[in-house]
mmCIF file of C-alpha atoms and ligand atoms in Angstrom:
data_model
loop_
_atom_site.group_PDB
_atom_site.id
_atom_site.type_symbol
_atom_site.label_atom_id
_atom_site.label_comp_id
_atom_site.label_asym_id
_atom_site.label_seq_id
_atom_site.Cartn_x
_atom_site.Cartn_y
_atom_site.Cartn_z
ATOM 1 C CA MET A 2 -46.825 48.084 7.918
ATOM 2 C CA SER A 3 -47.807 45.839 10.608
ATOM 3 C CA GLU A 4 -48.122 46.267 14.130
ATOM 4 C CA PRO A 5 -45.652 45.401 17.023
ATOM 5 C CA LEU A 6 -47.465 41.925 18.482
ATOM 6 C CA ALA A 7 -47.899 41.467 22.127
ATOM 7 C CA GLU A 8 -45.058 39.870 24.305
ATOM 8 C CA LEU A 9 -45.058 37.027 26.533
ATOM 9 C CA GLU A 10 -45.037 39.602 30.127
ATOM 10 C CA ASP A 11 -48.735 40.715 28.501
ATOM 11 C CA LEU A 12 -50.161 37.708 29.305
ATOM 12 C CA PRO A 13 -50.992 36.701 33.184
ATOM 13 C CA GLN A 14 -48.599 34.392 35.111
ATOM 14 C CA ALA A 15 -51.456 32.178 36.011
ATOM 15 C CA TYR A 16 -52.282 31.969 32.187
ATOM 16 C CA ARG A 17 -48.781 31.414 31.349
ATOM 17 C CA ASP A 18 -48.191 28.919 34.209
ATOM 18 C CA GLU A 19 -51.465 26.559 32.677
ATOM 19 C CA LEU A 20 -49.872 26.561 29.574
ATOM 20 C CA GLU A 21 -46.525 25.240 30.655
ATOM 21 C CA GLN A 22 -48.209 23.101 32.203
ATOM 22 C CA ALA A 23 -50.186 21.779 28.909
ATOM 23 C CA GLY A 24 -46.972 21.735 26.737
ATOM 24 C CA VAL A 25 -47.727 24.670 24.765
ATOM 25 C CA ALA A 26 -47.112 28.071 24.380
ATOM 26 C CA PRO A 27 -48.419 31.551 22.173
ATOM 27 C CA LEU A 28 -46.980 31.525 18.908
ATOM 28 C CA TRP A 29 -47.385 35.585 18.757
ATOM 29 C CA PRO A 30 -44.224 36.778 21.016
ATOM 30 C CA MET A 31 -41.881 34.303 19.210
ATOM 31 C CA MET A 32 -43.446 34.893 15.367
ATOM 32 C CA ARG A 33 -41.513 37.635 14.600
ATOM 33 C CA ASN A 34 -38.025 35.529 15.581
ATOM 34 C CA VAL A 35 -38.747 32.886 12.861
ATOM 35 C CA LEU A 36 -40.436 35.083 10.258
ATOM 36 C CA PRO A 37 -38.785 38.490 10.327
ATOM 37 C CA HIS A 38 -39.971 40.513 7.492
ATOM 38 C CA GLY A 39 -38.416 41.233 4.352
ATOM 39 C CA ALA A 40 -35.192 39.263 5.102
ATOM 40 C CA PRO A 41 -33.952 36.537 7.258
ATOM 41 C CA GLN A 42 -31.857 37.641 10.261
ATOM 42 C CA PRO A 43 -28.652 35.288 10.581
ATOM 43 C CA VAL A 44 -26.948 33.691 13.541
ATOM 44 C CA THR A 45 -23.815 33.482 11.129
ATOM 45 C CA GLN A 46 -21.636 36.009 11.309
ATOM 46 C CA ALA A 47 -18.730 36.700 8.942
ATOM 47 C CA GLY A 48 -15.560 34.905 10.092
ATOM 48 C CA TYR A 49 -11.976 34.885 9.010
ATOM 49 C CA TRP A 50 -9.413 32.384 9.573
ATOM 50 C CA ASN A 51 -5.566 33.376 8.751
ATOM 51 C CA TYR A 52 -3.835 29.856 7.832
ATOM 52 C CA GLN A 53 -0.488 30.942 8.789
ATOM 53 C CA ALA A 54 -2.080 31.361 12.474
ATOM 54 C CA LEU A 55 -4.256 28.066 12.277
ATOM 55 C CA ARG A 56 -0.936 26.107 10.814
ATOM 56 C CA PRO A 57 1.229 25.856 14.103
ATOM 57 C CA LEU A 58 -1.936 24.774 16.262
ATOM 58 C CA LEU A 59 -2.944 21.957 13.640
ATOM 59 C CA LEU A 60 0.861 20.890 13.721
ATOM 60 C CA LYS A 61 0.773 20.933 17.762
ATOM 61 C CA ALA A 62 -2.317 18.976 17.320
ATOM 62 C CA GLY A 63 -0.259 16.409 15.432
ATOM 63 C CA GLU A 64 1.898 16.564 18.457
ATOM 64 C CA LEU A 65 -0.540 16.103 21.242
ATOM 65 C CA THR A 66 -2.890 13.740 19.830
ATOM 66 C CA PRO A 67 -1.812 10.618 17.903
ATOM 67 C CA VAL A 68 -4.181 10.121 14.634
ATOM 68 C CA GLU A 69 -5.364 6.954 16.661
ATOM 69 C CA LYS A 70 -6.807 8.797 19.375
ATOM 70 C CA ALA A 71 -8.593 11.441 17.005
ATOM 71 C CA GLU A 72 -9.265 9.241 14.154
ATOM 72 C CA ARG A 73 -9.697 12.308 12.216
ATOM 73 C CA ARG A 74 -7.514 15.311 13.232
ATOM 74 C CA VAL A 75 -9.188 17.858 12.899
ATOM 75 C CA LEU A 76 -9.834 21.700 14.201
ATOM 76 C CA VAL A 77 -13.142 23.068 13.276
ATOM 77 C CA LEU A 78 -14.012 26.566 12.092
ATOM 78 C CA SER A 79 -16.475 27.719 14.355
ATOM 79 C CA ASP A 80 -18.703 30.493 13.106
ATOM 80 C CA PRO A 81 -18.135 33.707 15.262
ATOM 81 C CA GLY A 82 -21.997 34.223 15.566
ATOM 82 C CA ARG A 83 -22.453 30.700 17.459
ATOM 83 C CA GLY A 84 -18.950 30.988 19.198
ATOM 84 C CA THR A 85 -16.196 28.672 19.409
ATOM 85 C CA GLY A 86 -17.176 24.707 19.542
ATOM 86 C CA ALA A 87 -20.028 25.351 17.184
ATOM 87 C CA MET A 88 -19.684 22.619 14.669
ATOM 88 C CA GLN A 89 -20.363 24.788 11.730
ATOM 89 C CA ALA A 90 -19.232 27.644 9.629
ATOM 90 C CA THR A 91 -22.473 29.079 8.602
ATOM 91 C CA ALA A 92 -25.998 28.050 8.764
ATOM 92 C CA SER A 93 -25.572 25.195 6.647
ATOM 93 C CA ILE A 94 -21.717 24.581 6.206
ATOM 94 C CA TYR A 95 -19.274 22.869 8.191
ATOM 95 C CA LEU A 96 -15.657 23.710 7.795
ATOM 96 C CA GLY A 97 -12.588 22.078 8.989
ATOM 97 C CA MET A 98 -8.940 22.048 8.729
ATOM 98 C CA GLN A 99 -7.552 18.534 8.822
ATOM 99 C CA LEU A 100 -4.012 16.864 9.357
ATOM 100 C CA LEU A 101 -2.647 13.874 8.137
ATOM 101 C CA LEU A 102 1.029 13.247 9.023
ATOM 102 C CA PRO A 103 3.637 11.212 6.895
ATOM 103 C CA GLY A 104 2.758 7.305 7.505
ATOM 104 C CA GLU A 105 -0.361 8.306 8.861
ATOM 105 C CA SER A 106 -3.817 6.465 7.737
ATOM 106 C CA ALA A 107 -7.767 7.293 8.608
ATOM 107 C CA PRO A 108 -9.878 4.425 9.037
ATOM 108 C CA ALA A 109 -12.605 4.098 6.573
ATOM 109 C CA HIS A 110 -16.052 4.742 6.941
ATOM 110 C CA ARG A 111 -19.228 6.186 5.577
ATOM 111 C CA HIS A 112 -21.843 8.641 6.343
ATOM 112 C CA THR A 113 -24.860 10.686 5.555
ATOM 113 C CA PRO A 114 -23.387 14.062 5.099
ATOM 114 C CA SER A 115 -21.091 14.508 2.178
ATOM 115 C CA ALA A 116 -17.737 16.106 2.270
ATOM 116 C CA VAL A 117 -15.541 18.183 -0.074
ATOM 117 C CA ARG A 118 -11.958 18.043 0.853
ATOM 118 C CA ILE A 119 -9.959 21.186 -0.559
ATOM 119 C CA ILE A 120 -6.216 20.441 -0.607
ATOM 120 C CA VAL A 121 -4.084 23.197 1.524
ATOM 121 C CA GLU A 122 -0.332 22.042 1.229
ATOM 122 C CA GLY A 123 1.402 18.727 1.439
ATOM 123 C CA ALA A 124 2.142 16.414 -1.215
ATOM 124 C CA GLY A 125 1.543 12.253 -0.962
ATOM 125 C CA GLY A 126 -1.565 12.455 0.670
ATOM 126 C CA TYR A 127 -4.248 10.150 -0.733
ATOM 127 C CA SER A 128 -8.309 9.607 -0.430
ATOM 128 C CA VAL A 129 -9.482 6.231 -1.373
ATOM 129 C CA VAL A 130 -13.582 6.517 -2.201
ATOM 130 C CA ASP A 131 -15.392 3.936 -3.886
ATOM 131 C CA SER A 132 -12.310 2.199 -3.777
ATOM 132 C CA GLU A 133 -10.808 4.816 -6.293
ATOM 133 C CA ARG A 134 -7.294 5.980 -5.271
ATOM 134 C CA LEU A 135 -7.420 9.941 -5.306
ATOM 135 C CA PRO A 136 -4.117 11.726 -5.167
ATOM 136 C CA MET A 137 -4.282 14.970 -2.950
ATOM 137 C CA GLU A 138 -2.183 17.793 -4.775
ATOM 138 C CA GLU A 139 -2.291 21.378 -3.673
ATOM 139 C CA GLY A 140 -5.904 23.154 -4.998
ATOM 140 C CA ASP A 141 -7.415 19.774 -6.071
ATOM 141 C CA LEU A 142 -10.899 19.059 -4.840
ATOM 142 C CA VAL A 143 -11.549 15.444 -3.490
ATOM 143 C CA LEU A 144 -15.329 14.464 -2.879
ATOM 144 C CA THR A 145 -16.559 12.202 -0.467
ATOM 145 C CA PRO A 146 -20.291 11.919 -0.814
ATOM 146 C CA SER A 147 -23.117 10.892 1.025
ATOM 147 C CA GLY A 148 -22.738 6.981 1.156
ATOM 148 C CA GLU A 149 -19.848 6.547 -0.237
ATOM 149 C CA TRP A 150 -16.368 4.787 1.814
ATOM 150 C CA HIS A 151 -13.653 6.693 2.296
ATOM 151 C CA ASP A 152 -10.555 6.565 4.100
ATOM 152 C CA HIS A 153 -7.303 8.269 3.652
ATOM 153 C CA GLY A 154 -3.521 7.533 3.693
ATOM 154 C CA HIS A 155 -0.267 9.159 3.154
ATOM 155 C CA ASP A 156 3.048 7.855 1.270
ATOM 156 C CA GLY A 157 4.965 11.375 1.366
ATOM 157 C CA ASP A 158 6.944 12.984 3.840
ATOM 158 C CA GLU A 159 5.404 16.167 4.993
ATOM 159 C CA PRO A 160 2.415 17.245 6.376
ATOM 160 C CA VAL A 161 -0.965 17.254 4.379
ATOM 161 C CA VAL A 162 -3.239 19.678 5.282
ATOM 162 C CA TRP A 163 -6.961 19.796 3.705
ATOM 163 C CA LEU A 164 -10.120 21.662 4.429
ATOM 164 C CA ASP A 165 -12.933 19.824 4.913
ATOM 165 C CA ALA A 166 -16.363 21.328 3.785
ATOM 166 C CA LEU A 167 -19.484 19.411 4.947
ATOM 167 C CA ASP A 168 -22.974 19.846 4.986
ATOM 168 C CA LEU A 169 -22.786 18.349 8.188
ATOM 169 C CA PRO A 170 -25.329 21.404 9.934
ATOM 170 C CA VAL A 171 -28.075 20.182 7.484
ATOM 171 C CA PHE A 172 -27.932 16.429 8.550
ATOM 172 C CA VAL A 173 -27.818 17.544 12.429
ATOM 173 C CA GLN A 174 -30.728 19.730 12.087
ATOM 174 C CA LEU A 175 -32.414 16.558 10.489
ATOM 175 C CA GLU A 176 -31.046 14.314 13.012
ATOM 176 C CA GLY A 177 -29.739 12.401 9.994
ATOM 177 C CA SER A 178 -26.169 12.330 10.799
ATOM 178 C CA TYR A 179 -24.449 8.881 11.530
ATOM 179 C CA ALA A 180 -21.631 6.746 10.476
ATOM 180 C CA ILE A 181 -20.792 3.278 9.680
ATOM 181 C CA GLU A 182 -17.237 2.128 10.112
ATOM 182 C CA GLY A 183 -15.720 -0.685 7.911
ATOM 183 C CA GLU A 184 -12.470 -2.412 6.312
ATOM 184 C CA LEU A 185 -9.817 -0.563 4.210
ATOM 185 C CA GLN A 186 -10.783 -0.359 0.891
ATOM 186 C CA PRO A 187 -9.189 -2.510 -2.077
ATOM 187 C CA GLN A 188 -7.680 -0.235 -4.205
ATOM 188 C CA ARG A 189 -8.522 0.040 -8.181
ATOM 189 C CA ASN A 190 -4.929 0.099 -9.637
ATOM 190 C CA ARG A 191 -5.283 2.642 -12.001
ATOM 191 C CA PRO A 192 -5.580 6.624 -11.908
ATOM 192 C CA ASP A 193 -8.900 8.279 -10.784
ATOM 193 C CA ALA A 194 -11.604 9.170 -13.415
ATOM 194 C CA SER A 195 -10.344 12.625 -13.767
ATOM 195 C CA GLU A 196 -7.837 11.139 -15.770
ATOM 196 C CA VAL A 197 -9.350 8.452 -17.308
ATOM 197 C CA GLU A 198 -13.051 8.957 -18.027
ATOM 198 C CA TYR A 199 -13.569 12.575 -18.033
ATOM 199 C CA LYS A 200 -9.862 13.297 -18.817
ATOM 200 C CA ALA A 201 -11.176 15.953 -21.386
ATOM 201 C CA ALA A 202 -14.468 18.392 -20.938
ATOM 202 C CA GLY A 203 -17.275 17.656 -23.231
ATOM 203 C CA LEU A 204 -16.296 13.920 -23.148
ATOM 204 C CA ALA A 205 -18.145 10.805 -21.187
ATOM 205 C CA PRO A 206 -17.775 7.283 -21.726
ATOM 206 C CA THR A 207 -20.289 6.166 -24.377
ATOM 207 C CA ARG A 208 -23.727 5.761 -23.341
ATOM 208 C CA ARG A 209 -25.023 2.110 -24.100
ATOM 209 C CA PRO A 210 -28.562 0.758 -23.181
ATOM 210 C CA GLY A 211 -28.803 0.048 -19.794
ATOM 211 C CA HIS A 212 -25.348 1.480 -18.860
ATOM 212 C CA ARG A 213 -25.776 3.681 -16.054
ATOM 213 C CA ALA A 214 -23.006 6.435 -14.635
ATOM 214 C CA ARG A 215 -22.141 6.352 -10.974
ATOM 215 C CA ARG A 216 -24.001 8.653 -9.235
ATOM 216 C CA PHE A 217 -20.823 10.582 -8.477
ATOM 217 C CA PRO A 218 -18.672 9.707 -11.692
ATOM 218 C CA MET A 219 -15.872 11.939 -10.784
ATOM 219 C CA LEU A 220 -14.341 12.145 -7.198
ATOM 220 C CA ARG A 221 -11.376 14.571 -7.922
ATOM 221 C CA TYR A 222 -10.885 17.475 -9.604
ATOM 222 C CA PRO A 223 -7.128 18.352 -10.138
ATOM 223 C CA TRP A 224 -6.480 21.993 -9.408
ATOM 224 C CA THR A 225 -4.113 22.279 -12.282
ATOM 225 C CA GLY A 226 -7.033 21.969 -14.911
ATOM 226 C CA THR A 227 -8.988 24.509 -13.064
ATOM 227 C CA GLU A 228 -6.404 26.963 -13.003
ATOM 228 C CA ALA A 229 -5.640 26.193 -16.370
ATOM 229 C CA ALA A 230 -9.439 26.724 -17.549
ATOM 230 C CA LEU A 231 -9.814 29.777 -15.535
ATOM 231 C CA ARG A 232 -6.991 31.628 -17.198
ATOM 232 C CA GLN A 233 -8.715 30.822 -20.201
ATOM 233 C CA MET A 234 -11.709 32.247 -18.985
ATOM 234 C CA ALA A 235 -9.853 35.160 -18.219
ATOM 235 C CA ALA A 236 -8.040 35.953 -21.568
ATOM 236 C CA TYR A 237 -11.166 35.858 -23.380
ATOM 237 C CA GLY A 238 -13.990 36.707 -20.782
ATOM 238 C CA GLY A 239 -14.208 40.805 -20.754
ATOM 239 C CA ASP A 240 -14.133 42.718 -17.553
ATOM 240 C CA GLU A 241 -15.924 40.256 -15.290
ATOM 241 C CA ILE A 242 -14.078 37.898 -13.112
ATOM 242 C CA ALA A 243 -13.450 34.256 -14.305
ATOM 243 C CA GLU A 244 -15.740 31.893 -12.387
ATOM 244 C CA LEU A 245 -16.405 28.345 -12.987
ATOM 245 C CA ASP A 246 -18.595 26.022 -11.395
ATOM 246 C CA TYR A 247 -17.376 22.790 -10.597
ATOM 247 C CA ILE A 248 -20.111 19.953 -12.016
ATOM 248 C CA ASN A 249 -20.895 16.428 -12.319
ATOM 249 C CA PRO A 250 -19.789 15.691 -15.973
ATOM 250 C CA GLU A 251 -22.592 13.012 -16.507
ATOM 251 C CA THR A 252 -25.474 15.164 -15.044
ATOM 252 C CA GLY A 253 -24.318 18.516 -15.564
ATOM 253 C CA GLU A 254 -25.657 19.173 -12.186
ATOM 254 C CA ASP A 255 -23.691 20.501 -9.103
ATOM 255 C CA ILE A 256 -21.193 17.820 -7.863
ATOM 256 C CA LEU A 257 -23.289 17.707 -4.452
ATOM 257 C CA PRO A 258 -26.683 17.883 -3.354
ATOM 258 C CA THR A 259 -26.682 20.123 -0.867
ATOM 259 C CA LEU A 260 -23.181 21.975 -1.476
ATOM 260 C CA GLY A 261 -21.984 24.170 -4.415
ATOM 261 C CA PHE A 262 -18.238 25.166 -5.753
ATOM 262 C CA THR A 263 -16.871 27.827 -7.674
ATOM 263 C CA ALA A 264 -13.378 28.695 -8.525
ATOM 264 C CA MET A 265 -12.762 32.223 -8.823
ATOM 265 C CA MET A 266 -9.713 33.790 -11.006
ATOM 266 C CA PHE A 267 -9.018 37.671 -9.983
ATOM 267 C CA GLY A 268 -6.576 39.551 -12.383
ATOM 268 C CA ALA A 269 -4.129 42.044 -10.182
ATOM 269 C CA GLY A 270 -6.461 44.910 -8.968
ATOM 270 C CA GLN A 271 -9.576 43.378 -10.061
ATOM 271 C CA SER A 272 -12.812 43.568 -8.185
ATOM 272 C CA GLN A 273 -16.048 42.013 -7.763
ATOM 273 C CA ARG A 274 -19.493 43.120 -5.931
ATOM 274 C CA PRO A 275 -21.816 40.331 -6.345
ATOM 275 C CA PRO A 276 -25.410 40.707 -5.847
ATOM 276 C CA LEU A 277 -26.969 39.771 -2.597
ATOM 277 C CA ARG A 278 -27.682 35.934 -2.232
ATOM 278 C CA SER A 279 -29.866 33.830 -0.276
ATOM 279 C CA SER A 280 -26.779 31.736 0.224
ATOM 280 C CA SER A 281 -24.351 31.594 2.871
ATOM 281 C CA CYS A 282 -20.885 31.099 2.037
ATOM 282 C CA ALA A 283 -17.206 30.824 2.669
ATOM 283 C CA PHE A 284 -14.010 31.853 0.686
ATOM 284 C CA HIS A 285 -10.771 29.546 0.449
ATOM 285 C CA VAL A 286 -7.869 31.344 -1.304
ATOM 286 C CA ILE A 287 -5.729 29.077 -3.468
ATOM 287 C CA LYS A 288 -3.572 31.551 -4.047
ATOM 288 C CA GLY A 289 -2.781 35.562 -3.790
ATOM 289 C CA HIS A 290 -4.028 38.392 -1.858
ATOM 290 C CA GLY A 291 -6.684 40.894 -1.357
ATOM 291 C CA ARG A 292 -9.319 42.154 0.955
ATOM 292 C CA THR A 293 -13.035 41.308 1.036
ATOM 293 C CA GLU A 294 -15.916 43.317 2.871
ATOM 294 C CA VAL A 295 -18.692 41.472 4.293
ATOM 295 C CA ASP A 296 -21.538 43.626 5.608
ATOM 296 C CA GLY A 297 -19.038 46.371 6.663
ATOM 297 C CA GLN A 298 -16.272 43.899 7.990
ATOM 298 C CA VAL A 299 -12.771 44.140 6.126
ATOM 299 C CA ILE A 300 -10.929 41.238 5.638
ATOM 300 C CA GLU A 301 -7.507 40.970 4.350
ATOM 301 C CA TRP A 302 -6.838 37.740 3.147
ATOM 302 C CA GLY A 303 -3.712 35.726 1.692
ATOM 303 C CA PRO A 304 -2.841 32.314 0.127
ATOM 304 C CA LYS A 305 -4.713 29.591 2.120
ATOM 305 C CA ASP A 306 -7.142 31.939 3.869
ATOM 306 C CA THR A 307 -10.399 30.787 4.430
ATOM 307 C CA PHE A 308 -13.476 33.457 5.151
ATOM 308 C CA THR A 309 -17.033 33.237 5.582
ATOM 309 C CA ALA A 310 -20.240 35.207 4.719
ATOM 310 C CA PRO A 311 -24.082 34.755 5.935
ATOM 311 C CA VAL A 312 -26.704 34.818 3.912
ATOM 312 C CA PHE A 313 -27.785 38.243 1.963
ATOM 313 C CA ALA A 314 -24.494 39.599 3.144
ATOM 314 C CA ALA A 315 -22.888 42.850 1.075
ATOM 315 C CA ILE A 316 -19.791 41.572 -0.343
ATOM 316 C CA SER A 317 -16.915 43.297 -2.466
ATOM 317 C CA HIS A 318 -13.870 41.468 -3.368
ATOM 318 C CA GLN A 319 -10.829 43.808 -4.253
ATOM 319 C CA ALA A 320 -7.776 41.199 -5.198
ATOM 320 C CA GLU A 321 -4.234 42.984 -4.719
ATOM 321 C CA ASN A 322 -2.431 40.336 -7.305
ATOM 322 C CA GLU A 323 -3.686 37.876 -9.060
ATOM 323 C CA ALA A 324 -5.630 35.129 -7.076
ATOM 324 C CA PHE A 325 -7.530 32.109 -7.044
ATOM 325 C CA VAL A 326 -10.297 31.875 -4.573
ATOM 326 C CA ILE A 327 -12.992 28.776 -4.088
ATOM 327 C CA ARG A 328 -16.526 29.899 -3.259
ATOM 328 C CA ILE A 329 -18.300 27.055 -1.106
ATOM 329 C CA HIS A 330 -22.016 27.901 -0.992
ATOM 330 C CA ASP A 331 -25.550 26.286 -0.437
ATOM 331 C CA ARG A 332 -27.706 27.672 -3.494
ATOM 332 C CA PRO A 333 -27.764 23.773 -4.464
ATOM 333 C CA LEU A 334 -29.433 23.029 -1.172
ATOM 334 C CA GLN A 335 -31.555 26.067 -1.734
ATOM 335 C CA ASP A 336 -32.582 25.439 -5.282
ATOM 336 C CA LYS A 337 -34.193 22.335 -4.226
ATOM 337 C CA LEU A 338 -36.044 23.968 -1.492
ATOM 338 C CA GLY A 339 -36.976 26.392 -4.244
ATOM 339 C CA TYR A 340 -36.026 29.546 -2.752
ATOM 340 C CA TYR A 341 -32.441 30.158 -3.753
ATOM 341 C CA GLU A 342 -32.761 34.577 -4.756
ATOM 342 C CA GLU A 343 -30.586 37.073 -5.720
ATOM 343 C CA ARG A 344 -31.131 40.946 -5.005
ATOM 344 C CA ALA A 345 -29.863 43.785 -6.900
ATOM 345 C CA ARG A 346 -27.225 45.960 -4.605
HETATM 346 FE FE1 FE2 B 412 -15.698 10.922 6.558
#
């Protein structure tokens, strides 16, 4: 094993003053902070947000702040390791709970970070992305990928709430985060691509010479299809819980460059003890109750709750009754950087 390294205080004050004057600092007192041995030492701590506690606060925001004054009426889920107000739930994942009331709309913009919305409750809400009108039904995933114009509207008569998951922290770190505002988009008068070109798994529009599919050909992943697929997986899947990754139907790759989404189904009483993963993650419960241990911390969860785990966390799930959960993670980014890793427990 290596020796402990010298500390800043081991150096004479006069020399330290000279270093500061010159705008430099010695690496050795700081090196272990940025290069700990064996595994990262995450700042992120496991977080848990109970939807029943969050919901009245969100509705109160609807009373206190008109949407015109908020543009996006969102309560940010801050990583407990970084404290309230932190614009991130893990090192790479931003999560926010967004409220849209009947008749409200949000102006069109596009930005460098990518977002996925998981619809939590309500009916009649919709997003328009790249002129495609995407209905928002409970459990649906709706994509607003980097650079794509998007706005929201609400034709229903109840509040609509969704969970935003963005790779915003990565873009903030890169000093690459910005938005451009625009006019509301014209809407194509047709159902979204999940109901047209990509209605059935394994089928895509005929490839013709010179034809190139859109970068993000499918922008909505209806929950009804996901749940049916999970149930079928579970029926024939053996002892392991059913898990399905959301993918781009043209390329087979993850739906976003940075973030991955996995739908999970637990049978009543079923448990899972995944390997230690180098990716940080968040879990959003669609239906069901259960308990999850994250590095020894016990989280009791129910429908519409959200919780998080840092990198290399020891995670154990135990479902009480039949449960559906969506896992949000940054494996796609780590794959691209070439270091995604899983370690046996
Ligand atoms: Fe946006």
